[in-house]
mmCIF file of C-alpha atoms in Angstrom:
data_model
loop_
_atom_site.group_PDB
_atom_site.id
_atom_site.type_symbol
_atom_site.label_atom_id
_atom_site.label_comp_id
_atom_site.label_asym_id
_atom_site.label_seq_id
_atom_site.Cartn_x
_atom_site.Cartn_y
_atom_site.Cartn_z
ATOM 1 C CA UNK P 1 -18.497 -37.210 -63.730
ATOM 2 C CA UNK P 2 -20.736 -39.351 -66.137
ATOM 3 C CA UNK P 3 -17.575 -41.636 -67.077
ATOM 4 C CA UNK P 4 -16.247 -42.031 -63.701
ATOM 5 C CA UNK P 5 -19.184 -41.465 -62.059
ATOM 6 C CA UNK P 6 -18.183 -43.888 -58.566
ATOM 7 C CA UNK P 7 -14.438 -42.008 -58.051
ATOM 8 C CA UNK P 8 -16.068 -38.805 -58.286
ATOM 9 C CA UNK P 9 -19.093 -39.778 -56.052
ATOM 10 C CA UNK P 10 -16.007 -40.639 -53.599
ATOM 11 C CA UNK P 11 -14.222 -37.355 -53.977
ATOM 12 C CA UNK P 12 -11.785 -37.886 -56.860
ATOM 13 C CA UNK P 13 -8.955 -40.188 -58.419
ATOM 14 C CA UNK P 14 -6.369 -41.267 -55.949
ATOM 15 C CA UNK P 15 -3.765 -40.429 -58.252
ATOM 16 C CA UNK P 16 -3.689 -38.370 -61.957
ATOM 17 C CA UNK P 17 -0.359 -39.155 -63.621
ATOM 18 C CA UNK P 18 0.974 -37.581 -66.822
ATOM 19 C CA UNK P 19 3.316 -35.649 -69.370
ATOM 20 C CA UNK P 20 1.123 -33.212 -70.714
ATOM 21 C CA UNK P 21 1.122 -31.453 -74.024
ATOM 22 C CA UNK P 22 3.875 -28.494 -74.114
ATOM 23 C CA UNK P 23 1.850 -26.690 -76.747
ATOM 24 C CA UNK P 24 0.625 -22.941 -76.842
ATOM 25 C CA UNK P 25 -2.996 -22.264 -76.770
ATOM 26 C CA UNK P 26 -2.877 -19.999 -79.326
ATOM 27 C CA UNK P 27 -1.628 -22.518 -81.630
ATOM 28 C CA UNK P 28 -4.571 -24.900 -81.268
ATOM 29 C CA UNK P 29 -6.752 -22.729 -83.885
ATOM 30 C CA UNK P 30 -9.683 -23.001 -81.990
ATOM 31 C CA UNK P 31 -9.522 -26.326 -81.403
ATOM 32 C CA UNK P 32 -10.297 -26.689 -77.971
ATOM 33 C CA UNK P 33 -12.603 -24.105 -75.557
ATOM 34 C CA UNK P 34 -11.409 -23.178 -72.115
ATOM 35 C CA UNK P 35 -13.302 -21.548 -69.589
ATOM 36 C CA UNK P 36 -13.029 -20.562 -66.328
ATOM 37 C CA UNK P 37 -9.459 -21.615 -66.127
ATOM 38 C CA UNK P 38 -6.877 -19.474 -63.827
ATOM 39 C CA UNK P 39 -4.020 -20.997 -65.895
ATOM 40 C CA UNK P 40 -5.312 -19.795 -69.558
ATOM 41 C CA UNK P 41 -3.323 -16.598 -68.870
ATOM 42 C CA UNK P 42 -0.246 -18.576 -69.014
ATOM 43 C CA UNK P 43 -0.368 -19.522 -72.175
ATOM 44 C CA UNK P 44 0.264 -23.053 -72.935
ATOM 45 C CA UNK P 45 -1.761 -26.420 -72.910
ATOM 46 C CA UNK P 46 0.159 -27.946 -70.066
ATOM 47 C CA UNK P 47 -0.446 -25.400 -67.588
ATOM 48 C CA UNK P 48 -4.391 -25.920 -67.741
ATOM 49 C CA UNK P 49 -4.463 -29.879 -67.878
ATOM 50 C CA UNK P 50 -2.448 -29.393 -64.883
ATOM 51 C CA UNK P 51 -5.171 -27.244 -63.435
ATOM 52 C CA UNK P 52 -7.440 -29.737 -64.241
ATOM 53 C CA UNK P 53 -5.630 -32.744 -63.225
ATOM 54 C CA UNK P 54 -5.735 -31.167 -59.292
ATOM 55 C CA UNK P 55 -9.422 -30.553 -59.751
ATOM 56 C CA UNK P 56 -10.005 -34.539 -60.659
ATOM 57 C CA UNK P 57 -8.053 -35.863 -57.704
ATOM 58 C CA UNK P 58 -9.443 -36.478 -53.864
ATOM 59 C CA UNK P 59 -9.044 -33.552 -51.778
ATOM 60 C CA UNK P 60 -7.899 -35.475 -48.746
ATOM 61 C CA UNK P 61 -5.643 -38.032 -49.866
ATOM 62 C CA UNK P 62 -5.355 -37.468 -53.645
ATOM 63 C CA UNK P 63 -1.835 -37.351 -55.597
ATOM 64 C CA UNK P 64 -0.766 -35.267 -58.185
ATOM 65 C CA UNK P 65 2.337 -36.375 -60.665
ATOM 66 C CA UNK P 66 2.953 -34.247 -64.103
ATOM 67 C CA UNK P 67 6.402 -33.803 -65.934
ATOM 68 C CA UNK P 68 6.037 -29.917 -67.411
ATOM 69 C CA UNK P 69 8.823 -27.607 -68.847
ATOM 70 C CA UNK P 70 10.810 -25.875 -65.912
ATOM 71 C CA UNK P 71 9.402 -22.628 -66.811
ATOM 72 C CA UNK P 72 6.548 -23.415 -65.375
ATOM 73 C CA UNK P 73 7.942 -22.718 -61.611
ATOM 74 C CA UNK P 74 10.265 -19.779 -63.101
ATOM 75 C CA UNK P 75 8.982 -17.142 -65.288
ATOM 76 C CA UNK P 76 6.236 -14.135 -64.254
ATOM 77 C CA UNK P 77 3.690 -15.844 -67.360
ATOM 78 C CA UNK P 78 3.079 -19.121 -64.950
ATOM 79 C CA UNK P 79 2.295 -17.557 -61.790
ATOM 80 C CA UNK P 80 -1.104 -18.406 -61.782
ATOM 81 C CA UNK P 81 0.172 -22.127 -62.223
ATOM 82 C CA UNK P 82 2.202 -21.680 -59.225
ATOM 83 C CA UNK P 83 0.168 -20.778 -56.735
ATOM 84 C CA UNK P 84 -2.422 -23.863 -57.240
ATOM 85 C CA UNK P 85 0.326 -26.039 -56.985
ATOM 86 C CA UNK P 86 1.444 -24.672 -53.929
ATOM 87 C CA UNK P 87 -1.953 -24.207 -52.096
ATOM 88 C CA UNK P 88 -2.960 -27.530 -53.667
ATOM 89 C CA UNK P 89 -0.916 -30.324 -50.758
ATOM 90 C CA UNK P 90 2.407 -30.386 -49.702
ATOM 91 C CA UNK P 91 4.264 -29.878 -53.211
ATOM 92 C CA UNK P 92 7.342 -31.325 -54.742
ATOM 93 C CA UNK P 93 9.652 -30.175 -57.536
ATOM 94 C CA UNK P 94 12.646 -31.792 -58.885
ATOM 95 C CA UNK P 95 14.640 -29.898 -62.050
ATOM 96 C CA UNK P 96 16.651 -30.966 -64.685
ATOM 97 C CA UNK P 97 18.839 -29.701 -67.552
ATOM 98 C CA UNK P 98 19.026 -31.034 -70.837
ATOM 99 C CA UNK P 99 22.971 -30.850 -70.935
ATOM 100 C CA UNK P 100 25.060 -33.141 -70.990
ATOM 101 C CA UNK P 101 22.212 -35.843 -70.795
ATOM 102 C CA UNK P 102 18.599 -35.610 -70.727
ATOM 103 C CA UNK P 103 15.061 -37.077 -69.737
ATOM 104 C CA UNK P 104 13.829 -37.301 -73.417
ATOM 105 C CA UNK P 105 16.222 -38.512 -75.732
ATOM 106 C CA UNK P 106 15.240 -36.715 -79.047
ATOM 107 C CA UNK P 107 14.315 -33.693 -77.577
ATOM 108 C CA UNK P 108 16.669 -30.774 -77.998
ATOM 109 C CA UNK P 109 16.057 -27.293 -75.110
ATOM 110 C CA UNK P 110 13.512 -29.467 -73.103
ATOM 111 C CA UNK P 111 14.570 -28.568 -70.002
ATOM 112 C CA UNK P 112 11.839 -29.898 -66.924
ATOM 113 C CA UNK P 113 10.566 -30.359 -64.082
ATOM 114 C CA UNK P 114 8.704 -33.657 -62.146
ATOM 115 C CA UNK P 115 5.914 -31.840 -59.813
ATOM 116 C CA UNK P 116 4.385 -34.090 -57.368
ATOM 117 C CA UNK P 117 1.582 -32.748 -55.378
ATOM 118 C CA UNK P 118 -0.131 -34.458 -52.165
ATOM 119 C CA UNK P 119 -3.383 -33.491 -51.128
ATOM 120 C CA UNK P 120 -3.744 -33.450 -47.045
ATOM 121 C CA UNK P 121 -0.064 -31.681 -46.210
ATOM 122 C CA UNK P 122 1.624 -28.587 -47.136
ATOM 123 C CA UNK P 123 5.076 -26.931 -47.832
ATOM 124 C CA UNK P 124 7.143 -26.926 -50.669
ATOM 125 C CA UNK P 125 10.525 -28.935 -51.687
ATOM 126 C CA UNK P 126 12.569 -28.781 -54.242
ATOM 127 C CA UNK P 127 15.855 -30.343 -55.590
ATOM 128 C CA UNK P 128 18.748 -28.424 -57.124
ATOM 129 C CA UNK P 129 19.107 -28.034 -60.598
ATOM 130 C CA UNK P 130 19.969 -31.836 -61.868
ATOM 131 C CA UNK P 131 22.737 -32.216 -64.464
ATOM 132 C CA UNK P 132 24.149 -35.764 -65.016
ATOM 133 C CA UNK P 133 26.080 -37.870 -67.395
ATOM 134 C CA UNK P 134 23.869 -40.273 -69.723
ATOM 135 C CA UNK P 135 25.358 -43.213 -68.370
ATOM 136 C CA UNK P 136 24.379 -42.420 -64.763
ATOM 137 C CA UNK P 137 20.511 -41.987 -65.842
ATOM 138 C CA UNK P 138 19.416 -44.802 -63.987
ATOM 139 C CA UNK P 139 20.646 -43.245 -60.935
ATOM 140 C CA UNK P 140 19.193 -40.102 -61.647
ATOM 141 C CA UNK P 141 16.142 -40.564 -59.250
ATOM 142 C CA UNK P 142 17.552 -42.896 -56.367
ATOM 143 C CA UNK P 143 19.979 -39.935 -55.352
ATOM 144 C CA UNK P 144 17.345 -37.406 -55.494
ATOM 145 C CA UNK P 145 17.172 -35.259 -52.284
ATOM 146 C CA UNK P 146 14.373 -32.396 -51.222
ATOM 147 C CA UNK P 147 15.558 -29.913 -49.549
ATOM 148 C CA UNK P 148 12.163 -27.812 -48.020
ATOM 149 C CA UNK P 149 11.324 -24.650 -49.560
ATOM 150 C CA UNK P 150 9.574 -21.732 -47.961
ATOM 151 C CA UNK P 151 7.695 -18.730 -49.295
ATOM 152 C CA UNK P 152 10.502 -16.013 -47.576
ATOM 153 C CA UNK P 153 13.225 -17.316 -50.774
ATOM 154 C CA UNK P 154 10.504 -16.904 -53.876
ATOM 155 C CA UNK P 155 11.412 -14.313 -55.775
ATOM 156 C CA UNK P 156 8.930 -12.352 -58.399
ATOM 157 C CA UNK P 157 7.034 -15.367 -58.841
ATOM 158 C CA UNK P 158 9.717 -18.110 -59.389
ATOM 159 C CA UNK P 159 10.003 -20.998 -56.844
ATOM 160 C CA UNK P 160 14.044 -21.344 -56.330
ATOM 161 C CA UNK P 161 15.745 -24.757 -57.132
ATOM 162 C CA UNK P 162 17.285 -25.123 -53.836
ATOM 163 C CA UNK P 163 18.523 -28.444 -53.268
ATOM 164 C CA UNK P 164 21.151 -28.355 -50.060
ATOM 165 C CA UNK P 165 20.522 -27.292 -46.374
ATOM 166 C CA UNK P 166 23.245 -23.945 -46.875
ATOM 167 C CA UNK P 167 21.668 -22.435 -50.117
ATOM 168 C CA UNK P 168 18.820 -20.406 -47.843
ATOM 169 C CA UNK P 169 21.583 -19.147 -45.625
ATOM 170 C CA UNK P 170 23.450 -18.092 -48.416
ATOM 171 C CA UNK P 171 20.205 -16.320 -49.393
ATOM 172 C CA UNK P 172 19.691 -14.617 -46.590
ATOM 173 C CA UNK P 173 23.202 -13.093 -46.720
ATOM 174 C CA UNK P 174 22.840 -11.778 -50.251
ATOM 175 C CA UNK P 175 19.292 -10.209 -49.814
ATOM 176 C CA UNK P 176 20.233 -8.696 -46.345
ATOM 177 C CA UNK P 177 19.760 -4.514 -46.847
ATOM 178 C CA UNK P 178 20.485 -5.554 -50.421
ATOM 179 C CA UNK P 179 19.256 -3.260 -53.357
ATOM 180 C CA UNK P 180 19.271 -4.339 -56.947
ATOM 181 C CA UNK P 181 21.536 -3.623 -59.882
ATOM 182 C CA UNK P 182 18.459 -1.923 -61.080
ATOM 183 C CA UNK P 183 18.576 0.988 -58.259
ATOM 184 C CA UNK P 184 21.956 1.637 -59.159
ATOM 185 C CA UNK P 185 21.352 1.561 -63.266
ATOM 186 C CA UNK P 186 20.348 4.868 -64.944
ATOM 187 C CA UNK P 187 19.370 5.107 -68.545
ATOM 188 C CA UNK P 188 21.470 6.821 -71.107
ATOM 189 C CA UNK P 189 24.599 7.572 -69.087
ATOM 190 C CA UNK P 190 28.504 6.914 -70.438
ATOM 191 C CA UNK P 191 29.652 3.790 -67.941
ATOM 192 C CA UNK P 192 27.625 1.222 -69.874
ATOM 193 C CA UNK P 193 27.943 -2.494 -69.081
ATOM 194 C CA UNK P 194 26.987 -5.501 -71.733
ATOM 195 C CA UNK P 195 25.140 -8.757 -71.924
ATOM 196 C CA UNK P 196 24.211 -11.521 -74.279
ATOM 197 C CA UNK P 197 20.693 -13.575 -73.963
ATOM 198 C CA UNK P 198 22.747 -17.042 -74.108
ATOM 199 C CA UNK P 199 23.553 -18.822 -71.278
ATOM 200 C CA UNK P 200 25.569 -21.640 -70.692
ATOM 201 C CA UNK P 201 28.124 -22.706 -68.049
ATOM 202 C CA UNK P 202 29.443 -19.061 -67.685
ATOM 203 C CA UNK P 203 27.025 -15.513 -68.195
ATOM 204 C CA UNK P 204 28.954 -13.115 -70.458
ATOM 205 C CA UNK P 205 28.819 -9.414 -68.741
ATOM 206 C CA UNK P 206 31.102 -7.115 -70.920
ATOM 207 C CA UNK P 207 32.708 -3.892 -71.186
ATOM 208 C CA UNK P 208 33.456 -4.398 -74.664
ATOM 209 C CA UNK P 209 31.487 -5.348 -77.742
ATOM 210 C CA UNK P 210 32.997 -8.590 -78.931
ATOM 211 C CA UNK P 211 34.544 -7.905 -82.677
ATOM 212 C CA UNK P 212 31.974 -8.925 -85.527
ATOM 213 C CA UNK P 213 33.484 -8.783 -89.204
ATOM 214 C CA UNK P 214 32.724 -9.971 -92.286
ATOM 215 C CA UNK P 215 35.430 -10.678 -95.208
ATOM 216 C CA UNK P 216 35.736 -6.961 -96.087
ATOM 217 C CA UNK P 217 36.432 -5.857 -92.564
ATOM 218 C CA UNK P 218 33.119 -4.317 -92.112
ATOM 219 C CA UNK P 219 32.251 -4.730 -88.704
ATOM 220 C CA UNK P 220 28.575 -5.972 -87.598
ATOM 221 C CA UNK P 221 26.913 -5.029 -84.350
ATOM 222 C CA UNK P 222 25.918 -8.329 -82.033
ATOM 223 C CA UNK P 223 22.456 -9.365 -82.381
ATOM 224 C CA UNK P 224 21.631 -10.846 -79.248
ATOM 225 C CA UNK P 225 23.715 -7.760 -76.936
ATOM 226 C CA UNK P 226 21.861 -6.047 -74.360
ATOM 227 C CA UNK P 227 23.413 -2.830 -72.338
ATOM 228 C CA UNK P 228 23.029 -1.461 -68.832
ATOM 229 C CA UNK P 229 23.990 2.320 -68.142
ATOM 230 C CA UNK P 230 25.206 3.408 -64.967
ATOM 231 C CA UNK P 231 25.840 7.360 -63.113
ATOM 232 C CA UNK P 232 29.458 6.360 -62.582
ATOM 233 C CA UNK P 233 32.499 4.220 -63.407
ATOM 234 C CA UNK P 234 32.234 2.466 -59.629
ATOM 235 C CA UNK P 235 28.992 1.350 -60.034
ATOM 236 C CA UNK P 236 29.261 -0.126 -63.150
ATOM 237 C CA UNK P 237 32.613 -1.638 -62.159
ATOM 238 C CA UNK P 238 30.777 -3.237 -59.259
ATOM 239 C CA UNK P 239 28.379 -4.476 -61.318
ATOM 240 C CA UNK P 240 30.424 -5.666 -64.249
ATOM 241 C CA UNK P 241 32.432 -8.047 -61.646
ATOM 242 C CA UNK P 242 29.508 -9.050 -59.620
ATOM 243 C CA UNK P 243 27.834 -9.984 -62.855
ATOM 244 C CA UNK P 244 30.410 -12.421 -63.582
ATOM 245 C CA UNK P 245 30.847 -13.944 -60.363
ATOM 246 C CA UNK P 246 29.693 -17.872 -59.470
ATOM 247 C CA UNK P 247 27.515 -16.138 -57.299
ATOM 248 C CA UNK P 248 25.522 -14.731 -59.913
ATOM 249 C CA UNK P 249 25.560 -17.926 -61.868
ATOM 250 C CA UNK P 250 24.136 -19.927 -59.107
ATOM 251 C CA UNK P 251 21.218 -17.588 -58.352
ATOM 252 C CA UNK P 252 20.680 -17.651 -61.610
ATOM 253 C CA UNK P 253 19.991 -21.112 -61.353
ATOM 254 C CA UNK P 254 17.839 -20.851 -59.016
ATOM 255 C CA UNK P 255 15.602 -18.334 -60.481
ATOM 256 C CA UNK P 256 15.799 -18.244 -63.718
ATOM 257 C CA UNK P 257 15.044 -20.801 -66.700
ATOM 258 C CA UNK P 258 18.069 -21.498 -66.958
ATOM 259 C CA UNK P 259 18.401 -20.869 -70.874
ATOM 260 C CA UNK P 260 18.436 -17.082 -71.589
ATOM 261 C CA UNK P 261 19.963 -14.435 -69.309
ATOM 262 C CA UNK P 262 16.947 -12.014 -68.998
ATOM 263 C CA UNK P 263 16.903 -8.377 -67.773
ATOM 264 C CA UNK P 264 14.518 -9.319 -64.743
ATOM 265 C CA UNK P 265 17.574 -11.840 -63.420
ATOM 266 C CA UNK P 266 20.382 -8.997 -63.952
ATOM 267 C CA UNK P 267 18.434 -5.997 -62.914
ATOM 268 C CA UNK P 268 17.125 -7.803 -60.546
ATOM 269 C CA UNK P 269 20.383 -9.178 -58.737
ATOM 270 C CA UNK P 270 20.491 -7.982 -55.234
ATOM 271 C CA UNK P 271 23.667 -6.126 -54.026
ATOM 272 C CA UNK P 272 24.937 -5.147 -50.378
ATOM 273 C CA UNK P 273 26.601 -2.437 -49.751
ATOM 274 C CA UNK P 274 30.205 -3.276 -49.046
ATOM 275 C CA UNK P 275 33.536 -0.474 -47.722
ATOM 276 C CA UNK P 276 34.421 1.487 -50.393
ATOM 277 C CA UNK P 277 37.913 0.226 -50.395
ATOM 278 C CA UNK P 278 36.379 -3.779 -50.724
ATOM 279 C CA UNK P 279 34.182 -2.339 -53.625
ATOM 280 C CA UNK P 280 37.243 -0.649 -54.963
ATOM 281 C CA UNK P 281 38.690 -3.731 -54.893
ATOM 282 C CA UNK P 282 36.241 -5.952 -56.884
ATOM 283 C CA UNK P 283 35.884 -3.266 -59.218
ATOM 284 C CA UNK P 284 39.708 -3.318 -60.203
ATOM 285 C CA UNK P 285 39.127 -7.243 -60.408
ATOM 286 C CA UNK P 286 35.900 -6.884 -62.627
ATOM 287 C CA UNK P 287 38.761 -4.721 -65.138
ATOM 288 C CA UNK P 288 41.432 -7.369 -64.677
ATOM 289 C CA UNK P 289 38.643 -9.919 -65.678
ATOM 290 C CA UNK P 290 37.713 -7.875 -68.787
ATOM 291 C CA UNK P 291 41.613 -8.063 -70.082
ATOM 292 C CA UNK P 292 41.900 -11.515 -69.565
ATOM 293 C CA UNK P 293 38.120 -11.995 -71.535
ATOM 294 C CA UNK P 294 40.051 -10.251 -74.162
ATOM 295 C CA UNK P 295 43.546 -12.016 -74.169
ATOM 296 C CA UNK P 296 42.377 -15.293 -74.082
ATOM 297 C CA UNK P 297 39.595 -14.790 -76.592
ATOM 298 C CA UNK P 298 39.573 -16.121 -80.307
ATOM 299 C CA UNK P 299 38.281 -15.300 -83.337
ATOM 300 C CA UNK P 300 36.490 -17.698 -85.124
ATOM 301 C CA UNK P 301 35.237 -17.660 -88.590
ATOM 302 C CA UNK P 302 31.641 -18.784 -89.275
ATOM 303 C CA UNK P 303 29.550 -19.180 -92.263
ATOM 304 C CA UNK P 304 26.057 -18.546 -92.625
ATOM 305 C CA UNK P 305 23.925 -18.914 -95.094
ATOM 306 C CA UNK P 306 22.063 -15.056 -94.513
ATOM 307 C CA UNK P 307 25.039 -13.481 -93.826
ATOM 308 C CA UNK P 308 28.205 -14.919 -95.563
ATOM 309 C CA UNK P 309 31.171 -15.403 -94.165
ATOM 310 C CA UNK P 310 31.626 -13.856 -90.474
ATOM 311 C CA UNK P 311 34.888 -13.654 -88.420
ATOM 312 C CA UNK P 312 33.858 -13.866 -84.627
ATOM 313 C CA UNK P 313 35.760 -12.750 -81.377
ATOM 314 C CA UNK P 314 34.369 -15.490 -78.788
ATOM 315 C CA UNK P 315 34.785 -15.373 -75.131
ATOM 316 C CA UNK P 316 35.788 -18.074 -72.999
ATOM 317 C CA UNK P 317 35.227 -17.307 -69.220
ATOM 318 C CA UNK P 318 35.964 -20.882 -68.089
ATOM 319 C CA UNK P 319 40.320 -19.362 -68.720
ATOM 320 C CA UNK P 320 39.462 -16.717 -66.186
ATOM 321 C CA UNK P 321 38.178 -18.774 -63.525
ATOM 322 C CA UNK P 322 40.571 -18.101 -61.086
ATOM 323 C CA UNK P 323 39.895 -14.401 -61.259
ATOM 324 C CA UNK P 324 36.444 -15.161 -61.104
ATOM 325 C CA UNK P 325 36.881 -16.924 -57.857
ATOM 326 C CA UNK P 326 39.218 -14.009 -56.833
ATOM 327 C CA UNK P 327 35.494 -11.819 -57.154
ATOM 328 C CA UNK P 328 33.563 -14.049 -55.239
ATOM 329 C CA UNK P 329 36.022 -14.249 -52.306
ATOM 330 C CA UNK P 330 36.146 -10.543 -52.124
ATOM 331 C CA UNK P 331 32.342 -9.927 -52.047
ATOM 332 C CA UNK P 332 31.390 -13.262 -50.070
ATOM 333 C CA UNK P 333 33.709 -12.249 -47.038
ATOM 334 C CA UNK P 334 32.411 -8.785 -47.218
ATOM 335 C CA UNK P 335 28.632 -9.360 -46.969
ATOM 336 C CA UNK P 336 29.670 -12.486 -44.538
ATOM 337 C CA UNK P 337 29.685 -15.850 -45.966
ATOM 338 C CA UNK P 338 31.106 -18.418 -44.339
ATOM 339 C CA UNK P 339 33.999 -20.208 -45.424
ATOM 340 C CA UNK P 340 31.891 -23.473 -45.962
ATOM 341 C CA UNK P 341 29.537 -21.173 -47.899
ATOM 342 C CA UNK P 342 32.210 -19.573 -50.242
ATOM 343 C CA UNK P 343 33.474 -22.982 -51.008
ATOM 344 C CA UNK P 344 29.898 -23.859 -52.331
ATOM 345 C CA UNK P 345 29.905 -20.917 -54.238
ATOM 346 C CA UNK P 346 33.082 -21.264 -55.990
ATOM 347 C CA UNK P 347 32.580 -24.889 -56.818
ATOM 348 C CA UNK P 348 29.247 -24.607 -58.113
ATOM 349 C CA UNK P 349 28.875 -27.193 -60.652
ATOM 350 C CA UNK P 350 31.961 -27.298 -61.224
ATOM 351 C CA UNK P 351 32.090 -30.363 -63.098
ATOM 352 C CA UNK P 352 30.379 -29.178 -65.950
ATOM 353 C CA UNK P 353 31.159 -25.562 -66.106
ATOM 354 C CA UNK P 354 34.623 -26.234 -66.579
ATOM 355 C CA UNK P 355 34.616 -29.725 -68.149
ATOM 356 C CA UNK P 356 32.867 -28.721 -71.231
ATOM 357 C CA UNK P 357 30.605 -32.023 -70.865
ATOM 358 C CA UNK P 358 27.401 -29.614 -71.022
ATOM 359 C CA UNK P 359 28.678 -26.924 -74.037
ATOM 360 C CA UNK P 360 26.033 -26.814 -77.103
ATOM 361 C CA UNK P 361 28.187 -25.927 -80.140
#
């Protein structure tokens, strides 16, 4: 107020600008002193200059502009970040990978999103999930398009990337008398189902532990495997396919990071009930899927400096597509997807899924 006293006498900056400091506040040893800051529970720095930023700027006509990690409209820990934004103006959120290019060159799992907030309007708009080539960067923002975004598709706390006009009809048709995975689930039963953390263009849902050995043949359990238990073999057929599907992939785009695959994203996957004989059906094709994982799998060896000398079975889901799409096509028609809508599905990013241009090594 002393610096600028004349703005603030008038109500504020017009606009605040900025790329903020991605830095967690309890790395800054003391360095700085917050208080009476929502976003402190959220952890980093960039959550509570934003905060700050929308308390220096007009409240009638002021403009908000800050390019923050996507998290930030994702996860549970930024909540508190999320709702200013949204009751702040009418809100704007564009997303971007960091595969196969990026914003910041240099940069390596920077993965972001451009909020723009106007003061005197309301609503929310997002883009989808941007992925590009580096040559095309400079048309990166002319051929952005907004598609608006309404409280009925946020999901425990995350704002979806929705960036066409059929994605909240799509929505609708997947939550519709839709329970999770997690209601079907029960801890420490026989029919167990398997994940890995990493994500990239496919998710890895297994009925199998991939084959870890070292020189000697002793085998090693994955590090990074997570399981799901399930009351009986149809359930966790259902969800081992369903799992797999584009479908997932694409709501996991939406809602998620975008980085790890994390148990509130599978747990939390919503699934209509479908005839027996349909889920019957997808189950036999999540089995199908599971032999083709293995036939068309290799094993690598690795070497590592902690561990020696590893032979790996790796998984390639991109071989299996077809099948894949055989899942969707099955489950889509049977909870009522259009045809128009089934296509989107099955196509979803296509390009890069099965082009390789966006695999990390």
């Amino acid at each position: 107020f002393a610096e600028f006293y004349g703005v603030m006498r008038e109500g504020g900056f017009d606009v605040v600008i900025g790329n903020p400091p991605y830095v967690e506040i309890k790395d800054l040893s003391n360095a700085y002193e917050l208080s009476g800051y929502q976003t402190e529970e959220c952890g980093n720095l960039y959550a509570v200059c934003s905060e700050r930023a929308l308390q220096l700027i007009n409240p009638q006509v002021g403009k908000f502009g800050f390019i923050i990690p996507v998290a930030s409209n994702c996860t549970d820990g930024y909540s508190s970040l999320k709702s200013i934004f949204l009751r702040s103006g009418k809100c704007f959120i564009s997303s971007y990978n960091d595969r196969p290019g990026r914003l910041f060159d240099g940069l390596e799992h920077i993965r972001l999103s451009i909020v723009l907030v106007h003061r005197g309007g309301q609503g929310a708009f997002t883009t989808k999930y941007n992925k590009w080539n580096t040559f095309a960067r400079e048309h990166l923002f002319p051929t952005l398009q907004y598609q608006s975004n309404y409280d009925q598709y946020n999901w425990t706390g995350s704002i979806p990337k929705i960036g066409t006009d059929n994605e909240p009809d799509i929505l609708a048709s997947i939550n519709r008398s839709a329970l999770p995975i997690s209601a079907m689930a029960r801890p420490r039963q026989r029919n167990v189902i398997y994940y890995t953390r990493k994500l990239s263009g496919f998710v890895q849902v297994l009925d199998f532990i991939p084959l870890i050995a070292d020189d000697d043949g002793n085998q090693r359990p994955p590090s990074e495997l997570k399981e799901i238990t399930f009351h009986n073999s149809d359930a966790a057929g259902l969800a081992l396919a369903l799992l797999n599907s584009s479908l997932f992939y694409w709501f996991l785009t939406l809602y998620s990071d975008v980085r790890n695959l994390n148990k509130r994203e599978v747990l939390g996957f919503p699934v209509v009930r479908v005839p027996s004989d349909v889920e019957t059906t997808i189950g036999s094709l999540g089995r199908r899927l599971m032999k083709y994982f293995q036939d068309t799998s290799k094993v690598l060896t690795m070497r590592y400096k902690k561990h020696g000398t590893l032979h790996i079975q790796c998984i390639y889901p991109k071989f299996s597509k077809e099948l894949i799409d055989k899942i969707d096509i099955a489950y889509g028609r049977a909870i009522g997807l259009s045809d128009e809508a089934l296509d989107f599905i099955i196509n979803f990013d296509i390009k890069y899924r099965m082009g390789g241009a966006d695999e990390e090594g």
